[in-house]
Short mmCIF file of C-alpha atoms in Angstrom, two decimals:
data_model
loop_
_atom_site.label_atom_id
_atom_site.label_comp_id
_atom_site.label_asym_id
_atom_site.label_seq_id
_atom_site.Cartn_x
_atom_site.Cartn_y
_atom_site.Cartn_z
CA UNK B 1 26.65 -9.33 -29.55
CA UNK B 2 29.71 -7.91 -27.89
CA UNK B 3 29.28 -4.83 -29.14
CA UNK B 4 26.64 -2.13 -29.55
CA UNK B 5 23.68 -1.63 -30.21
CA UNK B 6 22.37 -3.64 -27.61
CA UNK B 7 18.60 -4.47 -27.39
CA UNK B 8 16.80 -5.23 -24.65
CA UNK B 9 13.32 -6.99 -24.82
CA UNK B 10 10.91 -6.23 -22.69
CA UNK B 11 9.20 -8.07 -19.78
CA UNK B 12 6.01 -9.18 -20.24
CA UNK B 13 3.13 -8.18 -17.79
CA UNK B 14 2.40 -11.48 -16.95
CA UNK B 15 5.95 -12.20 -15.56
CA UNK B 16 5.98 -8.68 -13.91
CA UNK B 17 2.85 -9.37 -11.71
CA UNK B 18 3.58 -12.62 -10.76
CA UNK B 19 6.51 -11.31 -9.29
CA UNK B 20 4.12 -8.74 -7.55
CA UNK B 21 2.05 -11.79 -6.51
CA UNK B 22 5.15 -13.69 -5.22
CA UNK B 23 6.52 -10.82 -3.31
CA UNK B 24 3.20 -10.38 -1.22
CA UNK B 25 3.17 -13.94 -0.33
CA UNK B 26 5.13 -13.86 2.56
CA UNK B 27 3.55 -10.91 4.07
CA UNK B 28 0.31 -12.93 3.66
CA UNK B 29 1.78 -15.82 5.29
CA UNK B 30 2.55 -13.97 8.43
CA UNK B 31 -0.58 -12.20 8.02
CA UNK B 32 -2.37 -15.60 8.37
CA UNK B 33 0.15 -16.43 11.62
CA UNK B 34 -0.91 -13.60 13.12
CA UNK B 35 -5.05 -12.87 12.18
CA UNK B 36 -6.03 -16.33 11.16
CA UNK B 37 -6.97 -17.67 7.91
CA UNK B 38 -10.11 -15.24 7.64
CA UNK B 39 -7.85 -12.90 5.02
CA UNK B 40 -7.44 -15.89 2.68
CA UNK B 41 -10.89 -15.83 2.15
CA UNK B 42 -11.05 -11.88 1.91
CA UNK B 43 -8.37 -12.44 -0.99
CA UNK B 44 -10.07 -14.84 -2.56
CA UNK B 45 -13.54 -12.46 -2.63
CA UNK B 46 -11.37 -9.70 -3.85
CA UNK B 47 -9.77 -11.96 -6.74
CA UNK B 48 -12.71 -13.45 -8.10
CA UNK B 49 -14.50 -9.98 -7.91
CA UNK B 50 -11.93 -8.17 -9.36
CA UNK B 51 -11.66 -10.67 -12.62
CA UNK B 52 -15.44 -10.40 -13.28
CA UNK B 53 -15.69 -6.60 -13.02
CA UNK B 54 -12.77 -6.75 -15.53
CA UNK B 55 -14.51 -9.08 -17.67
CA UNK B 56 -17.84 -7.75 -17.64
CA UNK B 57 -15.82 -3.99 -17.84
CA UNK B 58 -14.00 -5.32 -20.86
CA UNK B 59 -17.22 -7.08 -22.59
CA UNK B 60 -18.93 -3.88 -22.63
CA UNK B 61 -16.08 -1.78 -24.22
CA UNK B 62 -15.58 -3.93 -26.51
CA UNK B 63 -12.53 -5.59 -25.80
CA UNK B 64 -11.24 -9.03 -26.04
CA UNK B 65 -11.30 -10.49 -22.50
CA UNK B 66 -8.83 -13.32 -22.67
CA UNK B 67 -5.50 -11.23 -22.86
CA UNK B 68 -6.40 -8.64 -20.31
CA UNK B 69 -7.83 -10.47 -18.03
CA UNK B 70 -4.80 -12.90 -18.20
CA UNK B 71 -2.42 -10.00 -17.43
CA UNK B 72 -2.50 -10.18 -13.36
CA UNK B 73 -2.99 -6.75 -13.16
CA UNK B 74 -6.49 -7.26 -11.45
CA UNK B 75 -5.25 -9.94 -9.25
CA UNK B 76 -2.66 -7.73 -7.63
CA UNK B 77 -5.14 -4.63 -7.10
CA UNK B 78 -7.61 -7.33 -5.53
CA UNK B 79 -4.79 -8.82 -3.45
CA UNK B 80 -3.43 -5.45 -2.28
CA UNK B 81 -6.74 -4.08 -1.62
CA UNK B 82 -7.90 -6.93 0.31
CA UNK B 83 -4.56 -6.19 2.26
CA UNK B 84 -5.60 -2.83 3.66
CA UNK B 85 -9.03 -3.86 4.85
CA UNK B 86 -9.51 -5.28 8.54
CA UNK B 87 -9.33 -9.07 8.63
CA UNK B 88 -12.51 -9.91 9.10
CA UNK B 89 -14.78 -7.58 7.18
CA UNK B 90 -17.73 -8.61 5.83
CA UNK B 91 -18.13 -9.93 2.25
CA UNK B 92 -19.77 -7.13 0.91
CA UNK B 93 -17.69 -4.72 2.10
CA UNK B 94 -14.51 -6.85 -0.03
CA UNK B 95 -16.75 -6.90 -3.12
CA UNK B 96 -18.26 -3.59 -3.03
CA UNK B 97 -13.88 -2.06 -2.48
CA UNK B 98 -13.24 -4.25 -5.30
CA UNK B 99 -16.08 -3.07 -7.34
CA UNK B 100 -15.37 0.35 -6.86
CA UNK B 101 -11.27 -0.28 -7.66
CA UNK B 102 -11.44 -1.83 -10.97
CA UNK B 103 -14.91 -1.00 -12.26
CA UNK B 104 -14.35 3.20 -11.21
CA UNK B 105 -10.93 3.76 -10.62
CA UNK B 106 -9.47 1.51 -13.34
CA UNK B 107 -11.82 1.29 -16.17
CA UNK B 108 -13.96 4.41 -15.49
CA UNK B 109 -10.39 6.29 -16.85
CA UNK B 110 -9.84 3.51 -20.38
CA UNK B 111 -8.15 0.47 -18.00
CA UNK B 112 -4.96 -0.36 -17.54
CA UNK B 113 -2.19 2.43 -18.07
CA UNK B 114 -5.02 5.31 -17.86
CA UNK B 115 -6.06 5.23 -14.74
CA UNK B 116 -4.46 8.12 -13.22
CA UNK B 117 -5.04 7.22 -9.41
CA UNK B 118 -4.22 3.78 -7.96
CA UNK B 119 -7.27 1.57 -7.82
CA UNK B 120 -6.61 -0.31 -4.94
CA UNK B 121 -6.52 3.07 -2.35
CA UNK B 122 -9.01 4.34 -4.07
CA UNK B 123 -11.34 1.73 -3.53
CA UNK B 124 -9.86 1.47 0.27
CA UNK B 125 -10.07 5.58 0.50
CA UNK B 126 -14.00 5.36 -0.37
CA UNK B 127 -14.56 2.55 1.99
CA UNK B 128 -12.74 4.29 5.01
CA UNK B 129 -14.71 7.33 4.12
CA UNK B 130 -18.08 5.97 3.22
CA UNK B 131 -17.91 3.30 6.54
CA UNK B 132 -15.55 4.59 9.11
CA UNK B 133 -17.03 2.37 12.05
CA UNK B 134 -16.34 -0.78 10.09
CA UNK B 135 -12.93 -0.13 9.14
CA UNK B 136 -11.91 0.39 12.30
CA UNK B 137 -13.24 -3.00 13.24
CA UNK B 138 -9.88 -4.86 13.56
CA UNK B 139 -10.12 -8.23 15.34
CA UNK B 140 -6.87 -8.59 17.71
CA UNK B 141 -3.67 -10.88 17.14
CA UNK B 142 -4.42 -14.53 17.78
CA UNK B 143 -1.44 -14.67 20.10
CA UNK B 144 -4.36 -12.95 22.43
CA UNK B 145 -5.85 -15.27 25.02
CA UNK B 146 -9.58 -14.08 24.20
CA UNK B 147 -9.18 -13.87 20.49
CA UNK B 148 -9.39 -17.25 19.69
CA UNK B 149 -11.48 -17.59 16.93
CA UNK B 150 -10.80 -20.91 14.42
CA UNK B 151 -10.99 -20.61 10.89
CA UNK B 152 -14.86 -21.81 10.49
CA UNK B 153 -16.05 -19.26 13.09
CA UNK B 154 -13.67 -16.28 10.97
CA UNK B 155 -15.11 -17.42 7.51
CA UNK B 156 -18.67 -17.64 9.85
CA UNK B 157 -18.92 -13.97 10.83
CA UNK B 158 -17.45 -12.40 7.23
CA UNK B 159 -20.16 -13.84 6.02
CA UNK B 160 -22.58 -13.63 8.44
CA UNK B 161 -21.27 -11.41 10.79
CA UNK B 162 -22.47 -13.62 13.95
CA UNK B 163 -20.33 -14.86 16.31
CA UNK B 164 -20.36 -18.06 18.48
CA UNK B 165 -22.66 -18.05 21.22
CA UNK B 166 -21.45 -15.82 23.87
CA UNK B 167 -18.79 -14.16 22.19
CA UNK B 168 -19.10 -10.72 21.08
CA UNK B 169 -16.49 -8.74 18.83
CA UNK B 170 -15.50 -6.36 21.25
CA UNK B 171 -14.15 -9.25 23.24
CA UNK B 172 -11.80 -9.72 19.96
CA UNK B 173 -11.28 -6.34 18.77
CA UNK B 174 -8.01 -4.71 19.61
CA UNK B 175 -6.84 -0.98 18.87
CA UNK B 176 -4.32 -0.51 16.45
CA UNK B 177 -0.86 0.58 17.03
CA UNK B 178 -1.94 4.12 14.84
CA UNK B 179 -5.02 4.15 16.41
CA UNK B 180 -4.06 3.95 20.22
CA UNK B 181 -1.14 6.59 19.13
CA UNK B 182 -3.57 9.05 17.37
CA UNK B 183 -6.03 8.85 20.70
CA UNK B 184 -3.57 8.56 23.56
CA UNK B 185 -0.53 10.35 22.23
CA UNK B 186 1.62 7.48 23.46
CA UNK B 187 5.08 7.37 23.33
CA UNK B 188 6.35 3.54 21.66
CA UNK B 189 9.12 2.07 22.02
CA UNK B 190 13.01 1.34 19.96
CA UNK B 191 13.36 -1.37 17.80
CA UNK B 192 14.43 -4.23 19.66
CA UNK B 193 10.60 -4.08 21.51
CA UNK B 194 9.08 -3.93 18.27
CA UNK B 195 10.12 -8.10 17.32
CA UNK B 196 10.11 -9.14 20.88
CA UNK B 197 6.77 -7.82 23.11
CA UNK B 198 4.04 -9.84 22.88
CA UNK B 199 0.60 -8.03 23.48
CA UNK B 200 -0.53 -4.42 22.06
CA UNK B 201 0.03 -2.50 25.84
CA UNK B 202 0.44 1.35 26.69
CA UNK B 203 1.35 1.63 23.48
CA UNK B 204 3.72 -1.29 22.76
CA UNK B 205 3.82 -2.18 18.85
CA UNK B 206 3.50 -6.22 19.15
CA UNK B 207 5.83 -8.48 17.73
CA UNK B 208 3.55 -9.97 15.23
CA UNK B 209 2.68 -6.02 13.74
CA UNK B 210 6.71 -5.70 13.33
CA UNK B 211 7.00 -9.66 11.38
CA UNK B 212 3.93 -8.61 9.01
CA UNK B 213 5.98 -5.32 8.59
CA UNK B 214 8.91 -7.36 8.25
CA UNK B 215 8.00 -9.80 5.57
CA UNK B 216 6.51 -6.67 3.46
CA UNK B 217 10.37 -5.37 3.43
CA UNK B 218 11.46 -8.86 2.67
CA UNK B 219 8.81 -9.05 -0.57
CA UNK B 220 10.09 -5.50 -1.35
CA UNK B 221 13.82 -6.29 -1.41
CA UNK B 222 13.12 -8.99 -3.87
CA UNK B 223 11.11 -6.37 -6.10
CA UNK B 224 14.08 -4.54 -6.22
CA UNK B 225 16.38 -7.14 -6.56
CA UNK B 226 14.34 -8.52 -10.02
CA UNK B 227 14.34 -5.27 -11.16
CA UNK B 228 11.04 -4.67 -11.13
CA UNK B 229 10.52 -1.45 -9.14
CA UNK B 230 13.24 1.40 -8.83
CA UNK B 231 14.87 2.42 -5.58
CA UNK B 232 14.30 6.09 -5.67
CA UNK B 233 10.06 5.26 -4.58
CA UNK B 234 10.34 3.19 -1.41
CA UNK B 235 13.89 4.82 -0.64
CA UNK B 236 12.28 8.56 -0.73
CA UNK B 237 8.63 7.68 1.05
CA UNK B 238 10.38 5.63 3.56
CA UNK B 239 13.20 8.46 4.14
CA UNK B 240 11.16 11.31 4.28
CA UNK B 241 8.47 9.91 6.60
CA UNK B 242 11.72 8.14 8.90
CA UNK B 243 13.34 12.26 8.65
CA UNK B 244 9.80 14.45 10.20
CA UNK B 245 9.21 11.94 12.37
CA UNK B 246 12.49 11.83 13.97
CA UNK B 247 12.58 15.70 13.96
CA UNK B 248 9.68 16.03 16.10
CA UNK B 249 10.49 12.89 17.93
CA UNK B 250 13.64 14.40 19.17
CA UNK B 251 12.02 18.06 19.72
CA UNK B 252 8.85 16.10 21.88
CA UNK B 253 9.06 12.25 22.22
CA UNK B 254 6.49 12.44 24.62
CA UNK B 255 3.55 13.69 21.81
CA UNK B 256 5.45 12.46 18.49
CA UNK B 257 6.26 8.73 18.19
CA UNK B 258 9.88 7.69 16.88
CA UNK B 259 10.65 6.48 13.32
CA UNK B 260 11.21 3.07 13.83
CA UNK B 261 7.45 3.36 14.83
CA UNK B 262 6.46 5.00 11.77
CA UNK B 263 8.25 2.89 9.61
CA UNK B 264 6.70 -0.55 10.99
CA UNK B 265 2.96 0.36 11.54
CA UNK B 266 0.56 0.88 9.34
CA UNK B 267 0.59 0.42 5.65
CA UNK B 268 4.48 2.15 5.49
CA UNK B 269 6.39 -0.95 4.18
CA UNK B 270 3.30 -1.81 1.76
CA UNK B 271 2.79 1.05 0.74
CA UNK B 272 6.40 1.93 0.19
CA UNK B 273 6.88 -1.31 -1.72
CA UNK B 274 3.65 -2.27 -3.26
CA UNK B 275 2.01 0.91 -3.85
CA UNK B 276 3.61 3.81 -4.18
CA UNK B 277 6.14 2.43 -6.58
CA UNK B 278 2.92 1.45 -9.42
CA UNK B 279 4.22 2.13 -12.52
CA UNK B 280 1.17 3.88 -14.47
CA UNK B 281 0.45 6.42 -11.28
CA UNK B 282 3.90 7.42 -10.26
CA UNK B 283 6.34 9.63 -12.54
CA UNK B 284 9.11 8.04 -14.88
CA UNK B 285 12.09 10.36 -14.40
CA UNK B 286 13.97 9.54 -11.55
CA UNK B 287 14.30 12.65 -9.58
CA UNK B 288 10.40 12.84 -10.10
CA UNK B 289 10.33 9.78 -8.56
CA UNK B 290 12.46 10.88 -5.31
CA UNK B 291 10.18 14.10 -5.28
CA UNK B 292 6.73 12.23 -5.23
CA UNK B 293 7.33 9.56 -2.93
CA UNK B 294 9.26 11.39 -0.32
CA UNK B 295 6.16 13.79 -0.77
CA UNK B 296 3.98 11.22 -0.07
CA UNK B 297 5.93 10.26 2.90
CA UNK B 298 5.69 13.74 4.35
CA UNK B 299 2.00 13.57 3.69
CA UNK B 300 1.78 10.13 5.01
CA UNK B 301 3.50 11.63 8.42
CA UNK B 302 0.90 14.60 8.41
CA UNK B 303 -1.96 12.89 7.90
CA UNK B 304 -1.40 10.12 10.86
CA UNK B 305 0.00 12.97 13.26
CA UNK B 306 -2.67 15.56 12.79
CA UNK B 307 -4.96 14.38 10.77
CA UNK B 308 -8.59 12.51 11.00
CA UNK B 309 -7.81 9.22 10.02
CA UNK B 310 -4.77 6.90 12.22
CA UNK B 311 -3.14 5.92 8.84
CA UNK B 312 -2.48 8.23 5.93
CA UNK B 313 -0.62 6.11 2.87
CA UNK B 314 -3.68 5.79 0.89
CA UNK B 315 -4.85 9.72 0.67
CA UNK B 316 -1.01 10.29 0.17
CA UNK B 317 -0.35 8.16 -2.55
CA UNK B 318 -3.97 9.47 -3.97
CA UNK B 319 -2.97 12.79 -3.25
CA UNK B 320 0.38 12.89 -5.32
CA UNK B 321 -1.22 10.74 -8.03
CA UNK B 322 -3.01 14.01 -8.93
CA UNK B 323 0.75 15.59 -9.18
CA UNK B 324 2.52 12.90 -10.87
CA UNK B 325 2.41 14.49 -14.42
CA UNK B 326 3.58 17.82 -13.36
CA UNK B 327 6.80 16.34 -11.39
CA UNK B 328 7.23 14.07 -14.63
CA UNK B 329 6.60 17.57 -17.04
CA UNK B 330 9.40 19.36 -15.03
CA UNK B 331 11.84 16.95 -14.19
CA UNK B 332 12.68 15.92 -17.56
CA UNK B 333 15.82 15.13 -18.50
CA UNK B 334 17.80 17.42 -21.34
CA UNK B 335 17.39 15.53 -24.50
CA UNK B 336 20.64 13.61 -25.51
CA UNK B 337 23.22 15.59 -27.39
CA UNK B 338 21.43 19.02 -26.56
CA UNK B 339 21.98 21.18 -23.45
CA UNK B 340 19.81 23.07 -21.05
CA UNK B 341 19.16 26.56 -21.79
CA UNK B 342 21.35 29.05 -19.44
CA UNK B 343 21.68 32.45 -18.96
CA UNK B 344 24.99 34.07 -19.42
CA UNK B 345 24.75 37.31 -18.14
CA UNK B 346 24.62 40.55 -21.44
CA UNK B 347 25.01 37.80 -23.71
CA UNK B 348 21.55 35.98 -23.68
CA UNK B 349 20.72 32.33 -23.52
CA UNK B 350 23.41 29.82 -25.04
CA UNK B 351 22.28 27.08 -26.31
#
């Protein structure tokens, strides 16, 4: 039809999370490049948790199980949760995340579109809590000399949690970027260091941090490109948390790390991308939108300058999830055809 009205069908779930799905696959591929194959089998843990918690969830309310858990929706919390955790954490500590994402944060509210926090940070936000000394357990890039650990020996130890004889894990552990900032104050370094040093030094982001970073953004641009997430989320975390941070960078770069350090650590890009922007936990209206994220990236700076935990996207996003229907209540648009109250002075309100 040339003319209106013009209808527009919807896209089904299905398609939308297998875009999700796609757009994380490159990030895990450089994820693999850099860790080893150990998070393939963390995804795989997560996945088949998540879909019997959902089935066993959706057997005892009742539901039919075929068409929900056919939707994706638990494959992407799985994937994204299994994301966040250190490469090589133990089995139980993937299952028990996964448990607590879908079975408490997701069906514990009536499933799918009630839940009013994201399952996968809440499930990472308890675990970080609950076990702090295992979630800082992060094994070191495998471009490290002594962190040479083949894909038996990583799949070994998750389950196991032994190691070859005569290697112990502090021999493969490494600080994170966030973590060596939050304990040393160190100052990093511009952009072009960021894609070309090679080991985690005095501060130093490594190369391989920036690709994983890097292939997130890459996954994200495609999101946006297909439509399936809006601009004003990933633009307004990753502005606000680039603006403080270059504030104080400026005022003290010798006790506040720059921007482009900000923005490629941590969980930024997937969180900017991937979970900030999920549609039943963030507000519809678009300046809501511009208001929670770029809240969350304010929060998200807060929390990782001067607060208890190196990286703070999951107890932002968790945080503004609680606010989300009070940005959406007062940013409403006027209703078509109708105008916004306003006050003209001694003659009243005009409609």
């Amino acid at each position: 039809m040339r003319t209106s009205p013009h209808f527009v069908k919807p896209t089904p779930l299905q398609v939308v999370m297998l875009k999700v799905a796609a757009a994380l696959i490159p990030g895990i591929a450089v994820y693999v490049w850099v860790f080893g194959a150990g998070i393939l089998l963390q995804l795989l843990l997560a996945t088949v948790t998540a879909l019997g918690v959902e089935a066993a969830c959706l057997k005892l309310r009742n539901y039919p199980i075929k068409p929900f858990i056919t939707d994706g929706s638990a494959i992407v919390t799985a994937w994204l949760l299994a994301l966040s955790l250190p490469p090589l954490s133990s089995w139980w500590m993937i299952v028990l995340a996964t448990v607590i994402a879908i079975g408490l944060a997701k069906h514990l509210y009536g499933g799918l579109g009630q839940n009013p926090f994201n399952p996968a940070m809440i499930g990472f936000a308890v675990m970080i809590v609950s076990f702090p000394a295992q979630m800082s357990r992060w094994n070191a890039p495998l471009a490290l000399p002594n962190a040479d650990l083949n894909t038996w020996q990583q799949f070994g130890y998750i389950f196991t949690g032994k190691l070859p004889e005569g290697l112990a894990f502090d021999t493969l552990a490494s600080a994170t970027p966030l973590d060596a900032v939050k304990t040393a104050l160190m100052q990093s370094h511009p952009m072009h260091d960021i894609f070309s040093g090679a080991i985690f030094q005095a501060g130093v982001l490594p190369s391989e941090m920036g690709w994983i970073a890097a292939a997130y953004l890459l996954g994200g641009l495609f999101l946006l490109q297909q439509r399936v997430i809006q601009w004003q989320l990933p633009m307004a975390f990753l502005g606000a948390l680039a603006a403080f941070s270059s504030v104080f960078y400026l005022i003290d770069p010798a006790h506040y790390t720059s921007p482009v350090f900000h923005l490629f650590s941590g969980a930024a890009i997937l969180g900017a991308f991937f979970i900030a922007t999920d549609p039943v936990t963030a507000p519809t209206t678009p300046r809501g939108r511009l208001i929670y994220a770029g809240l969350i990236g304010l929060l998200t700076w807060l929390i990782r300058t001067y607060g208890g935990y190196p990286d703070g996207v999951a107890f932002a996003v968790i945080i503004m999830n609680i606010a989300a229907p009070f940005i959406d209540r007062y940013t409403q648009p006027a209703v078509f055809g109708r105008k916004k109250p306003t006050v003209t002075g001694k003659q009243g309100v005009k409609p």
